[in-house]
XYZ file of C-alpha atoms in Angstrom:
725
model
C 0.000 0.000 0.000
C 2.785 2.322 0.960
C 4.781 1.404 -2.141
C 1.816 1.860 -4.459
C 1.133 5.230 -2.932
C 4.737 6.259 -3.436
C 4.664 5.023 -7.035
C 1.455 6.897 -7.646
C 2.841 10.066 -6.173
C 6.072 9.634 -8.141
C 4.220 9.130 -11.379
C 2.125 12.157 -10.659
C 5.261 14.156 -9.937
C 6.905 12.986 -13.173
C 3.777 13.814 -15.167
C 3.556 17.252 -13.629
C 7.267 17.901 -14.214
C 7.003 16.734 -17.825
C 3.969 18.918 -18.359
C 5.705 21.886 -16.761
C 8.835 21.397 -18.851
C 6.752 21.025 -22.023
C 4.834 24.217 -21.295
C 7.991 26.173 -20.500
C 9.717 24.875 -23.632
C 6.744 25.800 -25.819
C 6.558 29.279 -24.353
C 10.295 29.711 -24.841
C 10.151 28.730 -28.503
C 7.102 30.880 -29.167
C 8.746 33.894 -27.535
C 11.903 33.349 -29.612
C 9.842 32.977 -32.798
C 7.732 36.096 -32.153
C 10.796 38.155 -31.310
C 12.581 36.947 -34.470
C 9.487 37.802 -36.515
C 9.277 41.300 -34.968
C 12.981 41.867 -35.671
C 12.537 40.813 -39.300
C 9.527 43.161 -39.672
C 11.427 46.059 -38.100
C 14.461 45.560 -40.342
C 12.328 45.187 -43.481
C 10.234 48.242 -42.615
C 13.327 50.268 -41.750
C 15.192 49.271 -44.921
C 12.261 49.885 -47.276
C 11.274 53.039 -45.380
C 14.787 54.444 -45.777
C 14.745 53.582 -49.469
C 11.349 55.245 -49.971
C 12.495 58.312 -48.037
C 15.550 58.576 -50.273
C 13.348 58.241 -53.376
C 11.025 61.005 -52.183
C 14.003 63.172 -51.333
C 15.458 62.779 -54.823
C 12.067 63.420 -56.461
C 11.676 66.512 -54.328
C 15.076 67.790 -55.419
C 14.104 67.316 -59.049
C 11.100 69.620 -58.679
C 12.296 72.145 -56.087
C 15.947 72.696 -57.044
C 17.220 74.570 -60.070
C 17.803 71.336 -62.034
C 14.690 72.210 -64.041
C 16.205 75.499 -65.196
C 19.506 73.721 -65.921
C 17.764 71.244 -68.243
C 16.470 74.200 -70.284
C 19.868 75.870 -70.661
C 21.572 75.783 -74.094
C 24.776 74.593 -72.391
C 23.079 71.750 -70.625
C 26.084 69.811 -69.339
C 27.849 72.570 -67.358
C 24.506 73.886 -66.113
C 23.472 70.467 -64.813
C 26.891 69.872 -63.272
C 26.668 73.212 -61.455
C 23.126 72.462 -60.319
C 24.165 69.075 -58.947
C 27.076 70.702 -57.150
C 24.754 73.185 -55.463
C 22.535 70.448 -54.067
C 25.340 68.080 -53.051
C 24.819 68.897 -49.347
C 21.328 67.418 -49.691
C 22.435 64.106 -51.269
C 25.219 63.091 -48.935
C 23.243 59.905 -48.239
C 24.440 58.595 -51.643
C 27.955 57.594 -52.690
C 27.334 58.984 -56.142
C 24.684 60.708 -58.293
C 24.764 60.879 -62.105
C 22.546 62.257 -64.837
C 22.957 60.009 -67.884
C 21.218 59.273 -71.135
C 20.088 55.765 -71.880
C 22.751 55.552 -74.606
C 25.400 55.720 -71.890
C 26.374 59.386 -72.193
C 27.142 60.931 -68.772
C 25.749 64.478 -68.661
C 26.727 65.343 -65.074
C 27.707 63.585 -61.896
C 28.927 63.759 -58.344
C 31.021 61.040 -56.694
C 31.467 61.110 -52.936
C 30.199 64.722 -52.983
C 33.032 65.764 -55.371
C 31.888 66.704 -58.894
C 33.474 64.889 -61.833
C 33.607 66.114 -65.378
C 31.843 63.890 -67.899
C 34.023 61.108 -69.200
C 36.375 60.800 -66.246
C 36.843 57.121 -65.355
C 37.070 57.347 -61.537
C 33.862 56.674 -59.665
C 32.145 55.390 -62.814
C 33.390 51.796 -62.830
C 29.831 50.593 -62.125
C 28.212 52.700 -64.844
C 27.642 49.774 -67.224
C 25.857 47.829 -64.488
C 23.900 50.954 -63.591
C 22.675 51.340 -67.164
C 21.594 47.716 -67.360
C 19.466 48.207 -64.274
C 18.155 51.604 -65.399
C 16.942 50.295 -68.769
C 14.623 47.772 -67.155
C 11.005 48.955 -67.442
C 10.059 47.334 -64.107
C 12.133 45.950 -61.231
C 11.441 44.222 -57.938
C 11.409 45.682 -54.480
C 14.784 45.518 -52.764
C 14.013 43.546 -49.626
C 11.279 41.066 -48.685
C 9.926 37.628 -49.365
C 7.765 38.488 -52.392
C 8.918 40.288 -55.516
C 6.416 43.041 -56.294
C 6.852 45.038 -59.482
C 7.621 48.764 -59.404
C 6.312 50.708 -62.413
C 6.666 54.295 -61.251
C 9.204 56.888 -62.410
C 11.481 56.038 -59.461
C 12.888 52.540 -58.935
C 15.340 51.140 -56.411
C 17.188 47.842 -56.869
C 20.194 45.923 -55.638
C 23.205 45.260 -57.894
C 26.215 43.020 -57.536
C 29.071 44.329 -59.630
C 32.714 43.450 -59.283
C 32.174 41.839 -55.908
C 30.477 44.971 -54.492
C 26.841 45.169 -53.410
C 25.083 48.444 -54.182
C 21.638 49.974 -53.879
C 20.703 51.730 -57.099
C 17.933 54.391 -57.375
C 16.859 55.400 -60.892
C 14.531 58.334 -61.679
C 13.149 58.797 -65.214
C 13.478 62.575 -65.501
C 10.842 63.050 -68.266
C 8.247 61.495 -65.923
C 8.900 63.667 -62.870
C 10.111 67.014 -64.205
C 7.487 69.729 -64.679
C 8.827 70.542 -68.150
C 8.788 68.937 -71.579
C 12.222 67.312 -72.117
C 13.105 66.984 -75.803
C 14.889 64.042 -77.485
C 12.529 61.258 -76.373
C 14.745 58.694 -78.165
C 17.550 59.175 -75.673
C 15.819 60.224 -72.420
C 17.741 61.329 -69.376
C 17.737 59.503 -66.074
C 19.115 60.355 -62.681
C 21.030 57.444 -61.143
C 22.013 57.497 -57.476
C 23.815 54.667 -55.712
C 25.219 53.722 -52.373
C 27.284 50.758 -51.146
C 25.792 48.341 -48.669
C 28.726 48.565 -46.283
C 29.464 47.131 -42.882
C 29.119 50.605 -41.343
C 25.635 51.028 -42.846
C 24.557 47.654 -41.460
C 26.139 48.465 -38.083
C 24.194 51.727 -37.907
C 20.996 49.827 -38.751
C 21.746 47.282 -36.020
C 22.403 49.996 -33.441
C 19.286 51.974 -34.308
C 16.891 49.032 -34.124
C 18.731 47.060 -31.431
C 19.352 44.017 -33.555
C 22.663 42.231 -33.068
C 25.199 41.511 -35.800
C 23.377 42.419 -39.038
C 25.402 40.995 -41.956
C 25.172 40.712 -45.748
C 25.808 37.158 -46.978
C 25.822 35.600 -50.437
C 24.273 32.264 -49.453
C 21.061 31.625 -47.552
C 21.612 30.933 -43.818
C 20.183 27.792 -42.270
C 18.024 29.736 -39.762
C 15.172 31.092 -41.881
C 13.744 33.123 -38.973
C 16.631 35.616 -39.069
C 17.078 36.247 -42.782
C 15.654 38.647 -45.405
C 16.205 38.269 -49.146
C 17.688 41.123 -51.226
C 16.293 41.300 -54.766
C 18.280 41.895 -57.964
C 16.752 43.799 -60.909
C 15.478 40.589 -62.494
C 13.633 39.642 -59.303
C 16.072 36.938 -58.285
C 17.643 36.851 -54.864
C 21.095 38.413 -55.033
C 21.960 38.283 -51.342
C 20.591 37.944 -47.848
C 20.545 40.060 -44.731
C 20.998 38.008 -41.601
C 21.506 38.759 -37.914
C 21.807 37.151 -34.526
C 18.220 36.972 -33.265
C 17.384 37.808 -29.696
C 16.170 34.832 -27.693
C 14.112 36.131 -24.780
C 12.604 32.693 -24.234
C 15.992 31.120 -23.561
C 16.920 33.883 -21.145
C 13.669 33.391 -19.255
C 14.209 29.633 -19.076
C 17.751 29.918 -17.680
C 16.612 32.422 -15.101
C 13.695 30.452 -13.659
C 14.710 26.810 -14.249
C 16.057 26.304 -10.727
C 12.831 27.604 -9.177
C 10.777 25.290 -11.349
C 12.781 22.257 -10.255
C 12.495 23.086 -6.529
C 8.788 23.931 -6.402
C 7.416 22.097 -9.425
C 5.151 19.721 -7.441
C 3.762 22.303 -5.010
C 3.484 25.338 -7.263
C 2.973 23.983 -10.765
C -0.679 24.991 -10.676
C 0.234 28.442 -9.367
C 2.829 28.806 -12.094
C 0.331 28.004 -14.846
C -2.139 30.446 -13.314
C 0.478 33.174 -13.098
C 1.538 32.597 -16.703
C -2.057 32.823 -17.850
C -2.660 35.954 -15.817
C 0.483 37.568 -17.141
C -0.491 36.757 -20.712
C -4.005 38.170 -20.168
C -2.557 41.278 -18.533
C -0.146 41.818 -21.419
C -3.025 41.580 -23.886
C -5.039 44.076 -21.860
C -2.092 46.454 -21.627
C -1.493 46.202 -25.354
C -5.178 46.828 -26.053
C -5.197 49.855 -23.769
C -2.022 51.211 -25.340
C -3.631 50.975 -28.772
C -6.718 52.741 -27.474
C -4.608 55.460 -25.836
C -2.621 56.006 -29.036
C -5.838 56.233 -31.002
C -7.539 58.588 -28.563
C -4.425 60.734 -28.259
C -4.988 62.078 -31.745
C -8.674 61.425 -32.451
C -11.925 62.695 -31.040
C -13.900 59.647 -29.961
C -17.326 61.111 -30.704
C -16.858 62.721 -34.117
C -13.889 60.541 -35.248
C -12.189 63.755 -36.357
C -8.714 64.792 -35.175
C -8.844 66.278 -31.681
C -7.311 69.516 -30.351
C -3.906 67.925 -29.730
C -3.718 66.584 -33.287
C -5.020 69.913 -34.609
C -2.274 71.823 -32.770
C 0.448 69.489 -34.053
C -0.819 69.766 -37.627
C -0.999 73.550 -37.359
C 2.551 73.722 -35.994
C 3.814 71.607 -38.886
C 1.874 73.662 -41.430
C 3.304 76.883 -40.015
C 6.817 75.418 -40.179
C 6.244 74.524 -43.845
C 4.868 77.996 -44.359
C 8.116 79.562 -43.118
C 10.168 77.227 -45.315
C 8.248 77.410 -48.578
C 6.640 80.840 -48.303
C 3.060 79.699 -48.906
C -0.057 80.713 -46.946
C -2.683 79.114 -44.755
C -5.831 80.068 -42.880
C -7.277 78.957 -39.556
C -11.056 78.878 -39.233
C -12.769 78.420 -35.860
C -16.412 77.307 -36.034
C -18.890 77.544 -33.175
C -22.343 76.024 -33.589
C -25.330 78.285 -32.950
C -28.325 76.939 -31.006
C -26.530 73.669 -30.206
C -27.303 74.095 -26.496
C -31.005 74.355 -27.290
C -30.886 70.976 -29.067
C -29.011 69.446 -26.134
C -31.439 70.855 -23.567
C -34.570 69.995 -25.548
C -33.802 66.527 -26.916
C -31.045 65.272 -24.592
C -27.337 64.592 -24.809
C -27.755 61.628 -27.150
C -29.328 63.950 -29.696
C -26.488 66.416 -29.154
C -23.925 63.673 -29.782
C -25.683 62.590 -32.965
C -25.797 66.210 -34.134
C -22.035 66.545 -33.533
C -21.408 63.455 -35.677
C -23.552 64.797 -38.510
C -21.876 68.209 -38.345
C -18.455 66.519 -38.520
C -19.546 64.586 -41.600
C -20.826 67.714 -43.371
C -17.700 69.701 -42.540
C -15.475 66.924 -43.906
C -17.493 66.927 -47.106
C -17.161 70.696 -47.525
C -13.346 70.646 -47.491
C -10.868 70.011 -50.273
C -7.883 67.609 -50.200
C -5.078 68.993 -48.086
C -7.332 70.820 -45.629
C -7.779 69.609 -42.044
C -10.902 69.708 -39.883
C -10.856 68.842 -36.170
C -13.197 68.926 -33.229
C -11.662 71.184 -30.614
C -14.213 70.449 -27.895
C -17.922 70.821 -27.178
C -19.555 72.390 -30.226
C -16.362 74.045 -31.503
C -14.534 72.893 -34.635
C -11.334 74.064 -36.288
C -10.158 74.027 -39.907
C -6.626 74.424 -41.258
C -6.913 75.528 -44.860
C -3.832 75.196 -47.040
C -5.581 74.861 -50.402
C -6.485 78.262 -51.887
C -5.694 79.971 -48.571
C -6.651 83.396 -49.888
C -9.310 85.725 -48.554
C -11.553 84.929 -51.504
C -10.973 81.187 -51.125
C -11.680 81.288 -47.398
C -14.796 83.384 -47.984
C -16.044 80.796 -50.485
C -15.373 77.997 -47.995
C -17.132 79.982 -45.267
C -20.191 80.337 -47.491
C -20.179 76.579 -48.191
C -19.950 75.770 -44.487
C -22.758 78.188 -43.610
C -24.905 76.703 -46.364
C -24.340 73.078 -45.349
C -24.791 73.675 -41.611
C -27.971 75.705 -41.968
C -29.635 72.829 -43.823
C -31.938 70.903 -41.425
C -30.543 67.918 -39.521
C -32.595 64.825 -38.702
C -31.735 63.906 -35.127
C -33.651 61.243 -33.148
C -36.383 61.323 -35.847
C -36.758 65.072 -35.276
C -35.760 67.767 -37.765
C -33.652 70.500 -36.156
C -32.032 73.583 -37.640
C -28.885 75.197 -36.331
C -26.298 77.574 -37.733
C -22.726 78.490 -37.024
C -20.392 81.432 -36.531
C -16.948 81.370 -38.142
C -13.806 83.308 -37.265
C -10.941 83.363 -39.767
C -7.288 84.343 -39.268
C -4.650 84.042 -41.988
C -0.935 83.377 -41.915
C 1.425 85.045 -42.483
C -0.832 88.084 -42.890
C -2.143 88.108 -39.318
C 0.371 85.969 -37.393
C 2.962 83.224 -37.868
C 2.726 81.249 -34.613
C -0.019 78.936 -33.428
C -1.007 80.649 -30.178
C -1.396 84.078 -31.748
C -3.163 82.760 -34.834
C -5.740 80.859 -32.754
C -6.258 83.874 -30.506
C -6.917 86.114 -33.517
C -9.272 83.562 -35.076
C -11.125 83.408 -31.753
C -11.360 87.196 -31.767
C -12.876 87.075 -35.263
C -15.285 84.355 -34.074
C -16.365 86.593 -31.194
C -16.987 89.394 -33.711
C -19.080 87.054 -35.876
C -21.222 86.107 -32.881
C -21.707 89.710 -31.837
C -22.556 90.635 -35.423
C -25.669 88.465 -35.435
C -24.347 84.885 -35.688
C -24.653 82.558 -38.707
C -21.917 84.504 -40.467
C -18.147 84.521 -40.887
C -15.670 87.258 -40.007
C -12.041 87.761 -40.943
C -9.746 89.088 -38.267
C -9.159 92.830 -38.553
C -6.715 94.895 -36.445
C -9.501 97.003 -34.931
C -10.951 93.861 -33.356
C -7.772 93.529 -31.336
C -8.059 97.111 -30.177
C -11.642 96.456 -29.075
C -10.521 93.414 -27.094
C -7.694 95.387 -25.504
C -10.206 98.048 -24.486
C -12.457 95.405 -22.916
C -9.569 93.854 -21.023
C -8.444 97.298 -19.872
C -11.963 98.132 -18.725
C -12.336 94.829 -16.896
C -8.987 95.091 -15.129
C -8.727 98.832 -14.518
C -12.404 99.561 -13.805
C -12.557 96.987 -11.017
C -9.486 98.598 -9.480
C -10.892 102.099 -9.996
C -14.100 101.162 -8.146
C -12.186 99.593 -5.280
C -9.766 102.545 -5.011
C -12.454 105.243 -5.385
C -10.838 106.597 -8.571
C -14.091 107.448 -10.407
C -15.882 110.772 -10.260
C -19.419 112.090 -10.752
C -20.672 114.952 -12.880
C -24.175 116.385 -12.517
C -26.472 117.830 -15.182
C -29.111 120.246 -13.886
C -32.827 119.679 -14.432
C -34.470 123.128 -14.390
C -37.978 124.448 -14.005
C -39.930 125.199 -17.154
C -39.173 128.915 -16.940
C -35.448 128.152 -16.676
C -34.983 130.073 -13.459
C -34.587 127.324 -10.870
C -32.600 124.092 -10.585
C -35.094 121.486 -9.373
C -33.021 118.347 -9.871
C -29.592 116.966 -10.731
C -28.848 113.833 -12.781
C -25.700 112.029 -11.579
C -23.456 110.794 -14.419
C -20.289 108.767 -13.803
C -16.953 109.733 -15.357
C -13.664 107.809 -15.365
C -10.440 109.858 -15.272
C -8.018 107.111 -16.318
C -4.385 107.777 -15.362
C -3.106 106.722 -18.807
C -6.010 107.168 -21.240
C -7.477 110.380 -19.850
C -11.190 110.977 -19.297
C -13.116 107.920 -20.551
C -16.798 108.643 -21.312
C -19.546 106.280 -20.066
C -20.316 105.160 -23.614
C -16.912 103.428 -23.716
C -17.181 101.442 -20.515
C -20.790 101.067 -19.310
C -21.707 98.373 -21.863
C -18.459 96.513 -21.195
C -19.069 96.752 -17.451
C -22.497 95.139 -17.994
C -20.972 92.388 -20.110
C -18.129 91.663 -17.665
C -20.254 91.633 -14.506
C -19.037 94.958 -13.084
C -22.223 96.960 -13.464
C -23.631 96.095 -10.010
C -20.581 97.279 -7.989
C -20.260 100.286 -10.331
C -23.931 101.254 -9.866
C -23.689 100.900 -6.093
C -20.592 103.124 -6.083
C -22.439 105.782 -8.146
C -25.493 105.712 -5.865
C -23.416 105.926 -2.673
C -21.218 108.762 -3.973
C -24.194 110.673 -5.387
C -26.141 110.441 -2.092
C -23.070 111.539 -0.150
C -22.398 114.590 -2.338
C -26.070 115.603 -2.817
C -26.776 115.840 0.929
C -25.473 119.433 0.852
C -27.911 120.482 -1.897
C -31.091 120.711 0.109
C -34.370 120.994 -1.755
C -32.923 119.571 -4.986
C -33.891 116.111 -6.241
C -31.123 113.643 -7.112
C -31.662 111.484 -10.243
C -29.598 108.290 -10.624
C -29.788 105.923 -13.607
C -30.451 102.229 -12.973
C -29.048 99.510 -15.260
C -31.455 96.694 -16.253
C -28.937 94.172 -14.893
C -28.743 96.060 -11.589
C -32.550 96.303 -11.344
C -33.006 92.550 -11.903
C -30.532 91.719 -9.145
C -32.329 89.919 -6.325
C -30.959 92.334 -3.682
C -31.576 95.540 -5.646
C -34.158 97.101 -3.316
C -32.279 96.048 -0.173
C -29.023 97.499 -1.533
C -30.676 100.846 -2.395
C -32.255 101.173 1.068
C -28.986 100.141 2.730
C -27.024 102.829 0.842
C -29.643 105.474 1.670
C -29.408 104.580 5.358
C -25.591 104.466 5.338
C -25.366 107.924 3.752
C -28.315 109.336 5.780
C -29.862 110.669 2.574
C -33.514 111.751 2.400
C -35.194 109.048 0.241
C -37.900 111.489 -0.905
C -35.197 113.479 -2.701
C -33.921 110.393 -4.603
C -35.318 109.609 -8.040
C -34.285 106.413 -9.869
C -34.458 106.591 -13.660
C -35.490 103.299 -15.310
C -35.705 102.387 -18.986
C -38.232 100.018 -20.502
C -35.477 97.389 -20.677
C -35.778 96.758 -16.942
C -39.483 95.904 -17.289
C -39.615 93.679 -20.348
C -38.087 90.410 -19.080
C -40.246 89.872 -15.957
C -42.967 92.486 -15.563
C -44.413 90.927 -12.390
C -41.058 90.934 -10.572
C -40.388 94.489 -11.797
C -43.770 95.687 -10.505
C -43.120 94.141 -7.083
C -39.671 95.778 -6.848
C -41.038 99.170 -7.886
C -43.825 99.045 -5.329
C -41.305 98.100 -2.656
C -38.909 100.931 -3.525
C -41.703 103.521 -3.703
C -42.948 102.397 -0.292
C -39.666 103.751 1.104
C -40.322 107.172 -0.446
C -38.002 106.869 -3.465
C -39.338 108.330 -6.725
C -39.288 106.579 -10.113
C -38.879 108.112 -13.561
C -39.353 106.408 -16.939
C -36.295 107.414 -18.965
C -36.125 107.602 -22.801
C -39.921 107.743 -23.012
C -41.286 107.161 -26.509
C -38.403 105.036 -27.816
C -39.777 101.624 -26.753
C -42.677 99.472 -27.913
C -45.016 99.508 -24.935
C -44.618 102.858 -23.218
C -48.377 103.410 -22.790
C -48.815 99.989 -21.203
C -45.996 100.723 -18.774
C -47.470 104.087 -17.827
C -50.825 102.456 -17.062
C -49.423 99.503 -15.094
C -46.364 100.813 -13.266
C -46.345 103.616 -10.714
C -43.965 106.177 -12.201
C -43.662 109.718 -10.868
C -42.143 111.270 -13.976
C -41.527 110.617 -17.660
C -38.513 111.920 -19.554
C -39.078 112.631 -23.252
C -36.091 111.256 -25.150
C -33.677 113.723 -26.742
C -34.116 112.095 -30.168
C -37.560 113.777 -30.527
C -36.056 117.231 -30.015
C -32.966 116.827 -32.177
C -34.648 117.624 -35.522
C -37.902 119.053 -34.189
C -39.688 121.848 -36.011
C -42.579 123.727 -34.477
C -45.094 122.140 -36.866
C -43.298 118.897 -37.752
C -44.196 115.334 -36.827
C -41.679 115.275 -33.943
C -43.330 118.410 -32.499
C -46.723 116.699 -32.657
C -45.326 113.634 -30.871
C -43.664 115.736 -28.171
C -46.896 117.694 -27.651
C -48.857 114.418 -27.367
C -46.410 112.905 -24.862
C -46.462 116.046 -22.702
C -50.253 116.128 -22.765
C -50.413 112.398 -21.880
C -48.037 112.849 -18.947
C -50.035 115.758 -17.511
C -53.259 113.807 -17.961
C -51.848 110.929 -15.917
C -50.635 113.273 -13.201
C -46.949 112.746 -13.990
C -44.183 115.317 -14.146
C -42.852 115.695 -17.671
C -39.173 116.401 -18.298
C -37.739 116.974 -21.782
C -34.121 115.956 -22.420
C -31.739 117.381 -24.988
C -32.921 121.020 -24.911
C -30.291 123.006 -26.798
C -32.012 126.044 -28.347
C -34.255 128.872 -27.184
C -36.866 127.834 -29.779
C -37.087 124.384 -28.203
C -37.365 126.008 -24.760
C -40.249 128.224 -25.817
C -42.045 125.339 -27.550
C -41.751 123.040 -24.521
C -42.867 125.840 -22.246
C -45.903 126.397 -24.444
C -47.005 122.738 -24.478
C -46.817 122.448 -20.697
C -43.642 120.495 -19.838
C -42.674 120.745 -16.176
C -38.879 120.363 -16.350
C -36.104 120.791 -18.906
C -32.639 119.320 -19.237
C -30.019 120.013 -21.871
C -26.963 121.918 -23.038
C -28.946 125.145 -23.319
C -28.705 125.345 -19.553
C -25.651 123.311 -18.660
C -23.627 120.270 -19.522
C -22.821 117.668 -16.866
C -20.352 119.432 -14.557
C -18.427 118.527 -11.378
C -20.015 118.957 -7.958
C -18.018 122.127 -7.203
C -19.585 123.901 -10.189
C -23.050 122.812 -9.031
C -22.266 124.515 -5.721
C -21.624 127.798 -7.562
C -24.789 127.482 -9.688
C -26.991 126.922 -6.636
C -25.639 130.073 -4.993
C -27.041 132.165 -7.870
C -30.614 133.390 -7.683
C -31.290 132.910 -11.397
C -28.301 130.926 -12.689
C -29.421 130.709 -16.344
C -30.828 134.195 -16.844
C -27.841 135.357 -18.872
C -27.944 132.267 -21.103
C -31.659 132.629 -21.798
C -31.448 136.340 -22.479
C -28.603 135.806 -24.954
C -30.607 133.111 -26.720
């Protein structure tokens, strides 16, 4: 029993050991085979890639150098020799370059970067072999297992001549030159060659980490570490061989002792670990492929992403500096995309992005690049017809194709787009600046009404600089109390008494001088500074107006400020902090503050009037619903807009409108104030129709508080002005 148990256990041990050894041996051989295969693929790809790069380089020289002009010269031979000499620094990869006719006449040549006169024997000992290869209409690829024919104007082959192995590149000049070469019976060819030397193979081995690459004349026994070199007739003229890496053997030698010691106890663990490692390697490889793909591609639209777009733009700008061409960058922002997302969901938004990407790709021409930069923003690099007219035509095509309806989730939706265009080198020559200028043009297109394109113009930059200056400096000016107020008098109808003062903010900038409100109020509203600015104006005006007893203080209210949830509380707080009489304060509102939410506006107005503050409807007559507002909202005064007085004649239409507005105001029990009074005729007319108050340059411009002090000391401050008028 004991013996049988021992035999059984021994047999089991032997079976497990044999299985373990078999598995390890198989893995070792497979690893060696895969590594040998990868080495062969790397060497083949490197060799053929280098050959193709050399071919493209030679073809490029044919079309970009002055060889074309040399071929047209009456003295063709010296001209071609001089042209080859000038480009010799660009063909140092070759041991020699010759321009020959198919009859064997050498027109020009360079050997080892030293030019030789036609007919000299040195460096031309292989010429006969060269010509035999050059006259073949089709030759095989240089390296690989299968001989594939090459029929293009450029061919590369291997030659054995005089015991030397050479790579020969032949270019049929009539097929690549952009000119008509005469004498078709004896066409010219460019022949470039290089020796396959030990140093070249050593450099290849070092670069791709392959040991001992050699050129042999007979096929080695190990077929896993050999690549055939093809002669012009397609036969094998030599072999590249090397010492293959054997990672499987190295792994076996390293872990063999551990396998022998723990084979019985840990054989199962070993198999499990091997399987887990193999699965992990596959997962890592899969993730690496996904990362490489995602690194340059937008996953949703399958277009290049921002990183790929930036790299392409950098390369295009580098080519621009080298070749002196032009390009344009177009930034596209979809209009009403958010509405589609909010209404139909994110799946609909994703589908819309995919359809937009497809239409944009279809609108471009070969050579142009379109990418998704993020969200609903796309970018285009235009290198084909990168002129203003060409870009304008492309912009029209894009607008046309993106305004066509899209079918998304079985629903037809319509969007548009805004396009900003910047051109290089006209506008900028580096990526950051060019994108910034294109974004500036895009901002201009949006502000101009959307669904349009705009080219960058220098004045756009000045507008942006002004906005940045306002945003940065105005915030600091408010915090440091660097603003000032001017006041324009509102006088009684007879012009003898100042009954009110309208506070108007001014900005004495330390560098740009006095900046008028028209240059910074709108920007302050856009940049979120209007609320602190308005509170500063109200506080300063209440503080300064306390000394002008019996005179009302009028302060303008921005629609954004009025819609602020703490507007009423902030006004009352400032009045209490400054100890100002609220019955002397009059807030001037425009119809813009009432349109968005009339119920909320009515509640705020009732609240503010309950504290004794008066309300005036400014710019009366310029809106759409002034009569409705007068009936619904509790105003104390209306101010007739200055536009009605600017071209008013006593019997004209504007005069009739002004008369009607004044009559309406009196009928509703409101005070009527006319703005923009500049002439005595206007004064007399307004006095005759029954206005209560006047305001305008006839009496005074907006002036500092100190000048208001002097005017209030006078008994009839405008008597002299009115008498002169």
